[in-house]
Tab-separated table of C-alpha atoms and ligand atoms in Angstrom:
chain	number	residue	atom	x	y	z
A	142	MET	CA	16.028	-146.390	51.307
A	143	ASN	CA	14.500	-143.347	53.074
A	144	ARG	CA	16.728	-140.198	53.965
A	145	PHE	CA	16.033	-140.507	57.704
A	146	ASP	CA	16.366	-144.577	57.922
A	147	GLY	CA	18.248	-145.210	61.182
A	148	ARG	CA	17.985	-141.570	62.340
A	149	ASN	CA	16.864	-140.080	65.905
A	150	VAL	CA	15.430	-136.751	66.046
A	151	LEU	CA	14.824	-134.937	68.842
A	152	LEU	CA	11.784	-132.471	67.848
A	153	THR	CA	10.026	-129.851	69.678
A	154	GLY	CA	6.814	-128.390	69.329
A	155	ALA	CA	5.639	-131.541	67.538
A	156	ALA	CA	2.019	-130.958	68.748
A	157	SER	CA	0.881	-128.486	65.730
A	158	GLY	CA	1.393	-126.709	62.826
A	159	ILE	CA	5.211	-126.558	61.790
A	160	GLY	CA	6.678	-128.788	64.418
A	161	ARG	CA	3.585	-131.339	63.735
A	162	ALA	CA	4.179	-131.477	60.116
A	163	ALA	CA	7.908	-131.576	60.381
A	164	ALA	CA	7.498	-134.706	62.605
A	165	VAL	CA	5.038	-136.363	60.114
A	166	ARG	CA	7.595	-135.900	57.472
A	167	LEU	CA	10.348	-136.828	59.390
A	168	LEU	CA	8.495	-140.180	60.244
A	169	ASN	CA	7.495	-141.055	57.006
A	170	GLU	CA	11.050	-140.865	55.715
A	171	GLY	CA	12.047	-143.300	58.240
A	172	ALA	CA	13.172	-141.344	61.558
A	173	THR	CA	12.732	-142.225	64.813
A	174	VAL	CA	11.185	-139.133	66.872
A	175	PHE	CA	11.310	-138.005	70.337
A	176	ALA	CA	8.580	-135.518	70.201
A	177	VAL	CA	8.551	-132.791	72.987
A	178	ASP	CA	5.449	-130.428	73.624
A	179	ARG	CA	3.319	-129.265	76.496
A	180	ASP	CA	0.121	-130.433	74.768
A	181	GLU	CA	-0.427	-134.108	75.347
A	182	ASP	CA	-3.342	-134.702	73.097
A	183	GLY	CA	-1.699	-132.840	70.447
A	184	LEU	CA	1.137	-135.164	70.389
A	185	ALA	CA	-1.325	-138.185	70.550
A	186	GLU	CA	-2.809	-136.888	67.270
A	187	THR	CA	0.507	-136.187	65.392
A	188	GLY	CA	1.104	-139.717	66.195
A	189	LYS	CA	-2.188	-140.912	64.594
A	190	LEU	CA	-1.299	-138.555	61.456
A	191	ALA	CA	1.867	-140.665	61.305
A	192	GLY	CA	0.027	-144.022	61.103
A	193	GLY	CA	0.811	-144.817	64.838
A	194	THR	CA	4.245	-145.820	64.387
A	195	ASP	CA	6.163	-146.881	67.570
A	196	ARG	CA	9.243	-144.727	65.944
A	197	PHE	CA	6.981	-141.637	67.327
A	198	VAL	CA	7.941	-141.254	71.414
A	199	PRO	CA	5.871	-138.445	72.789
A	200	TRP	CA	7.051	-136.353	75.570
A	201	GLN	CA	5.152	-133.926	77.477
A	202	ALA	CA	7.098	-130.860	79.006
A	203	ASP	CA	6.407	-127.153	79.417
A	204	LEU	CA	9.916	-125.665	77.936
A	205	ALA	CA	9.528	-122.521	79.803
A	206	ASP	CA	10.909	-124.337	82.628
A	207	GLU	CA	14.525	-124.956	82.444
A	208	SER	CA	14.745	-128.211	84.391
A	209	ALA	CA	11.906	-129.539	82.098
A	210	VAL	CA	14.167	-129.163	79.214
A	211	VAL	CA	17.032	-130.842	80.838
A	212	SER	CA	14.694	-133.691	81.870
A	213	ALA	CA	13.415	-134.168	78.394
A	214	ALA	CA	16.653	-134.193	76.814
A	215	ALA	CA	17.895	-136.614	79.338
A	216	GLU	CA	14.969	-138.901	78.534
A	217	ALA	CA	15.534	-138.210	74.735
A	218	VAL	CA	19.129	-139.459	75.322
A	219	ALA	CA	17.923	-142.659	77.277
A	220	ARG	CA	15.368	-143.748	74.495
A	221	LEU	CA	17.617	-142.981	71.376
A	222	GLY	CA	21.057	-143.603	72.571
A	223	ARG	CA	22.235	-140.603	70.011
A	224	VAL	CA	20.797	-137.820	68.670
A	225	ASP	CA	21.635	-137.449	65.053
A	226	VAL	CA	19.101	-134.165	64.562
A	227	LEU	CA	17.843	-131.571	67.290
A	228	ALA	CA	15.013	-129.548	65.854
A	229	ASN	CA	13.763	-126.650	68.092
A	230	VAL	CA	10.700	-125.905	66.716
A	231	ALA	CA	8.423	-124.919	69.775
A	232	GLY	CA	7.744	-121.064	70.081
A	233	VAL	CA	5.202	-118.855	71.147
A	234	LEU	CA	3.825	-115.540	69.636
A	235	ARG	CA	2.526	-112.354	71.438
A	236	VAL	CA	1.192	-109.284	69.978
A	237	THR	CA	1.637	-106.897	72.264
A	238	PRO	CA	1.797	-102.782	71.518
A	239	MET	CA	4.606	-101.318	72.863
A	240	GLU	CA	2.141	-98.324	75.269
A	241	SER	CA	1.095	-101.937	77.169
A	242	LEU	CA	4.122	-103.960	76.937
A	243	ARG	CA	5.685	-105.607	80.321
A	244	LEU	CA	8.775	-107.138	80.404
A	245	ASP	CA	7.198	-110.121	81.971
A	246	ASP	CA	5.730	-110.590	78.473
A	247	TYR	CA	9.642	-110.378	76.976
A	248	ARG	CA	10.656	-112.710	80.082
A	249	GLN	CA	8.006	-115.673	78.851
A	250	ILE	CA	8.651	-115.146	75.217
A	251	PHE	CA	12.264	-115.340	75.683
A	252	ALA	CA	12.429	-118.227	77.855
A	253	ILE	CA	10.258	-120.765	75.267
A	254	ASN	CA	11.892	-119.024	71.978
A	255	VAL	CA	15.631	-118.886	73.207
A	256	PHE	CA	16.476	-120.395	76.232
A	257	ALA	CA	14.857	-123.450	75.666
A	258	PRO	CA	16.384	-124.151	72.628
A	259	VAL	CA	19.783	-122.918	73.800
A	260	ALA	CA	19.332	-125.487	76.619
A	261	PHE	CA	18.655	-128.297	74.498
A	262	CYS	CA	21.759	-127.476	72.819
A	263	ARG	CA	23.858	-127.739	75.451
A	264	GLU	CA	22.192	-130.833	77.015
A	265	VAL	CA	21.852	-132.760	73.580
A	266	LEU	CA	24.979	-131.736	72.353
A	267	PRO	CA	27.560	-134.607	73.635
A	268	HIS	CA	24.893	-137.171	72.570
A	269	ILE	CA	25.036	-135.519	68.837
A	270	PRO	CA	27.495	-137.361	66.228
A	271	ASP	CA	30.548	-135.775	65.269
A	272	ARG	CA	30.349	-135.256	61.339
A	273	THR	CA	26.462	-136.643	60.506
A	274	GLY	CA	24.742	-134.425	63.649
A	275	VAL	CA	22.470	-131.442	62.599
A	276	ILE	CA	20.769	-128.577	64.911
A	277	VAL	CA	17.556	-127.091	62.930
A	278	ASN	CA	16.466	-123.982	65.176
A	279	VAL	CA	13.136	-122.517	63.853
A	280	THR	CA	13.440	-118.580	63.406
A	281	SER	CA	11.111	-116.221	62.072
A	282	THR	CA	11.575	-113.609	59.205
A	283	ALA	CA	10.584	-111.266	61.992
A	284	ALA	CA	14.143	-112.033	62.962
A	285	THR	CA	15.287	-109.185	60.388
A	286	LYS	CA	12.030	-107.853	58.821
A	287	ALA	CA	9.937	-105.075	60.632
A	288	HIS	CA	7.013	-107.147	62.640
A	289	PRO	CA	5.377	-104.373	64.320
A	290	TRP	CA	3.376	-104.785	67.832
A	291	MET	CA	5.713	-107.985	67.902
A	292	THR	CA	8.956	-106.575	69.243
A	293	GLY	CA	9.358	-109.160	71.813
A	294	TYR	CA	8.541	-112.097	69.444
A	295	ALA	CA	10.949	-110.441	67.068
A	296	ALA	CA	13.691	-109.841	69.118
A	297	SER	CA	13.487	-113.261	70.384
A	298	LYS	CA	13.907	-114.831	66.888
A	299	GLY	CA	16.756	-112.237	66.230
A	300	ALA	CA	18.188	-113.689	69.650
A	301	LEU	CA	17.949	-117.529	68.341
A	302	LEU	CA	18.940	-116.512	65.079
A	303	SER	CA	22.268	-114.797	66.126
A	304	PHE	CA	23.026	-117.612	68.489
A	305	SER	CA	22.802	-120.278	65.954
A	306	ILE	CA	24.962	-118.559	63.373
A	307	SER	CA	27.684	-118.257	65.960
A	308	LEU	CA	27.032	-122.209	66.971
A	309	ALA	CA	27.229	-123.088	63.526
A	310	ALA	CA	31.055	-121.736	63.569
A	311	GLU	CA	31.818	-123.040	67.083
A	312	LEU	CA	30.418	-126.795	66.331
A	313	ALA	CA	32.373	-126.752	62.958
A	314	PRO	CA	35.435	-128.669	64.252
A	315	ARG	CA	33.103	-131.212	64.981
A	316	ARG	CA	31.456	-131.040	61.781
A	317	ILE	CA	28.143	-130.584	63.382
A	318	ARG	CA	25.980	-128.210	61.041
A	319	VAL	CA	23.851	-125.595	62.757
A	320	VAL	CA	20.752	-124.143	60.497
A	321	PRO	CA	18.471	-121.583	61.387
A	322	ILE	CA	15.279	-121.595	59.202
A	323	SER	CA	13.321	-118.553	58.853
A	324	PRO	CA	9.455	-119.449	57.983
A	325	GLY	CA	7.412	-116.468	57.029
A	326	GLY	CA	3.810	-116.049	57.582
A	327	VAL	CA	2.378	-119.405	57.871
A	328	ALA	CA	-1.143	-120.516	58.424
A	329	THR	CA	-1.167	-122.353	61.799
A	330	PRO	CA	-2.846	-121.803	64.879
A	331	LEU	CA	0.162	-119.609	66.084
A	332	THR	CA	-1.030	-117.071	63.737
A	333	ALA	CA	-4.803	-117.830	63.514
A	334	ASN	CA	-5.747	-115.119	66.603
A	335	ARG	CA	-3.210	-112.023	65.499
A	336	GLU	CA	-6.038	-110.432	63.162
A	337	THR	CA	-8.454	-109.446	66.130
A	338	PHE	CA	-5.734	-109.025	69.163
A	339	ALA	CA	-5.928	-105.584	70.819
A	340	GLY	CA	-8.113	-104.291	67.995
A	341	ILE	CA	-5.040	-103.894	65.679
A	342	ASP	CA	-5.623	-103.633	62.231
A	343	THR	CA	-2.808	-106.327	60.920
A	344	SER	CA	-4.364	-106.025	57.215
A	345	TRP	CA	-0.491	-105.038	56.826
A	346	TYR	CA	0.370	-108.502	56.942
A	347	ALA	CA	-2.344	-110.028	54.484
A	348	ARG	CA	-1.043	-108.067	51.614
A	349	THR	CA	2.589	-109.868	51.847
A	350	TYR	CA	2.229	-112.912	50.149
A	351	PRO	CA	3.144	-112.233	46.389
A	352	LEU	CA	4.205	-115.719	45.245
A	353	TRP	CA	0.675	-117.704	45.315
A	354	GLY	CA	-1.577	-115.211	47.116
A	355	ARG	CA	-1.394	-117.242	50.402
A	356	PRO	CA	0.570	-117.662	53.316
A	357	GLY	CA	2.912	-120.706	53.991
A	358	ARG	CA	1.728	-123.985	54.822
A	359	PRO	CA	3.144	-125.974	57.440
A	360	GLU	CA	4.264	-128.483	55.005
A	361	ASP	CA	6.201	-125.781	52.956
A	362	ILE	CA	8.242	-125.251	56.248
A	363	ALA	CA	8.674	-128.933	57.320
A	364	GLY	CA	10.123	-129.975	53.656
A	365	THR	CA	12.638	-127.623	53.982
A	366	ILE	CA	13.299	-128.641	57.875
A	367	ALA	CA	13.732	-132.143	56.382
A	368	TYR	CA	16.197	-130.872	53.711
A	369	ALA	CA	18.172	-129.089	56.013
A	370	ALA	CA	18.582	-131.900	58.652
A	371	SER	CA	19.424	-134.594	55.633
A	372	ALA	CA	22.452	-135.313	53.963
A	373	ASP	CA	21.258	-133.623	51.018
A	374	GLY	CA	21.846	-130.492	53.045
A	375	ALA	CA	25.049	-131.194	53.891
A	376	TYR	CA	26.918	-128.114	52.718
A	377	LEU	CA	24.464	-126.041	54.371
A	378	ASN	CA	25.719	-124.346	57.445
A	379	GLY	CA	25.256	-121.154	59.761
A	380	VAL	CA	23.050	-119.330	57.396
A	381	GLU	CA	19.445	-118.232	57.860
A	382	VAL	CA	17.521	-119.912	55.355
A	383	ARG	CA	14.509	-117.863	54.754
A	384	VAL	CA	11.129	-119.851	53.483
A	385	ASP	CA	8.727	-116.973	53.034
A	386	GLY	CA	7.412	-117.489	49.377
A	387	GLY	CA	9.045	-114.247	48.669
A	388	SER	CA	7.277	-112.211	50.845
A	389	HIS	CA	7.873	-108.390	51.258
A	390	SER	CA	6.891	-108.315	54.949
B	416	NAD	N1	3.163	-119.594	61.834
B	416	NAD	C1	4.138	-118.761	61.460
B	416	NAD	O1	3.704	-117.849	60.888
B	416	NAD	C2	5.386	-118.734	61.864
B	416	NAD	C3	6.671	-117.783	61.187
B	416	NAD	C4	7.679	-118.007	61.495
B	416	NAD	C5	8.107	-118.608	62.457
B	416	NAD	N2	6.951	-119.239	63.237
B	416	NAD	C6	7.802	-120.181	64.220
B	416	NAD	O2	7.896	-121.223	63.745
B	416	NAD	C7	7.854	-122.367	65.270
B	416	NAD	C8	5.979	-123.057	65.100
B	416	NAD	O3	5.165	-122.611	64.789
B	416	NAD	P1	3.404	-122.733	64.735
B	416	NAD	O4	3.165	-121.798	63.562
B	416	NAD	O5	3.628	-123.936	64.106
B	416	NAD	O6	2.881	-122.644	65.931
B	416	NAD	P2	2.061	-123.230	66.744
B	416	NAD	O7	1.078	-122.724	67.795
B	416	NAD	O8	0.938	-124.310	65.603
B	416	NAD	O9	2.813	-124.671	67.317
B	416	NAD	C9	3.374	-124.252	68.248
B	416	NAD	C10	4.129	-125.937	69.405
B	416	NAD	O10	4.791	-125.127	70.561
B	416	NAD	C11	4.298	-125.566	71.460
B	416	NAD	N3	4.666	-124.783	72.615
B	416	NAD	C12	4.521	-123.387	72.776
B	416	NAD	N4	5.135	-123.137	74.017
B	416	NAD	C13	5.191	-124.118	74.670
B	416	NAD	C14	6.511	-124.537	76.131
B	416	NAD	N5	6.128	-123.568	76.561
B	416	NAD	N6	6.514	-125.584	76.243
B	416	NAD	C15	6.423	-126.814	75.130
B	416	NAD	N7	5.893	-126.540	74.250
B	416	NAD	C16	5.105	-125.434	73.836
B	416	NAD	C17	2.580	-125.557	71.461
B	416	NAD	O11	2.198	-126.237	72.203
B	416	NAD	C18	2.911	-126.185	69.708
B	416	NAD	O12	2.342	-127.371	69.832
B	416	NAD	C19	7.829	-121.452	65.909
B	416	NAD	O13	8.874	-121.112	66.521
B	416	NAD	C20	7.217	-119.967	65.575
B	416	NAD	O14	7.771	-118.951	66.115
B	416	NAD	C21	5.968	-119.564	62.672
């Protein structure tokens, strides 16, 4: 018996990095995963990595567009019927020094990192079962720790964290859990180009991984997502779970 046998998951950001690792992990543990991302090829690759199972249902959508979120949620409900786990993993990072920052940068970041998860929660909530349903929102240590040159990203993750904590209290009468998970630095395409952006010396970040002298791996975070979303995490609710290897940045 696998932890996720018979459980339906709607997971965003499944074409790369942490979302891909989480999708593979949940599929391997028996879940059916409705996987949303704008990157169709990346989604197909995730399906292959999970062994080509027909429990993987890819759905291409640009989450910057609210109507695409609404359609994706409707399609997930049509295909799955019930959504036991909603995992909002998709996100974007922009490294922008304050001097050259435009409010449109903030709007774009907030659209994907905050408004899409919020809209998914609203759309899917009627189809999440009382007592066993779980919402996992991937935030970031940037929500509560200084991340210079990333103020928009940090503010968006702070917003998602606050949203999650309050939503957990709102949904408590239905016994639906909401768990914000905050990774520290994880080696994925999201962070790969950071060192070179705008000539900024970001070696500050490289000095902050004291546990194994390395940043996190997507699988490190996927394991925590699976724990939080499973019955093993039944008493975990409305509190930030930091998964940063003890990083001090
Ligand atoms: N990598 C890190 O160091 C780190 C640290 C803390 C938090 N996070 C968070 O973890 C989550 C996953 O990040 P990752 O490192 O795996 O990044 P990634 O770039 O590898 O994956 C992000 C995924 O989101 C998808 N995506 C982005 N914008 C989209 C849009 N408009 N519509 C649909 N899909 C879209 C991308 O196509 C990609 O598949 C993000 O929310 C990120 O903020 C990452």
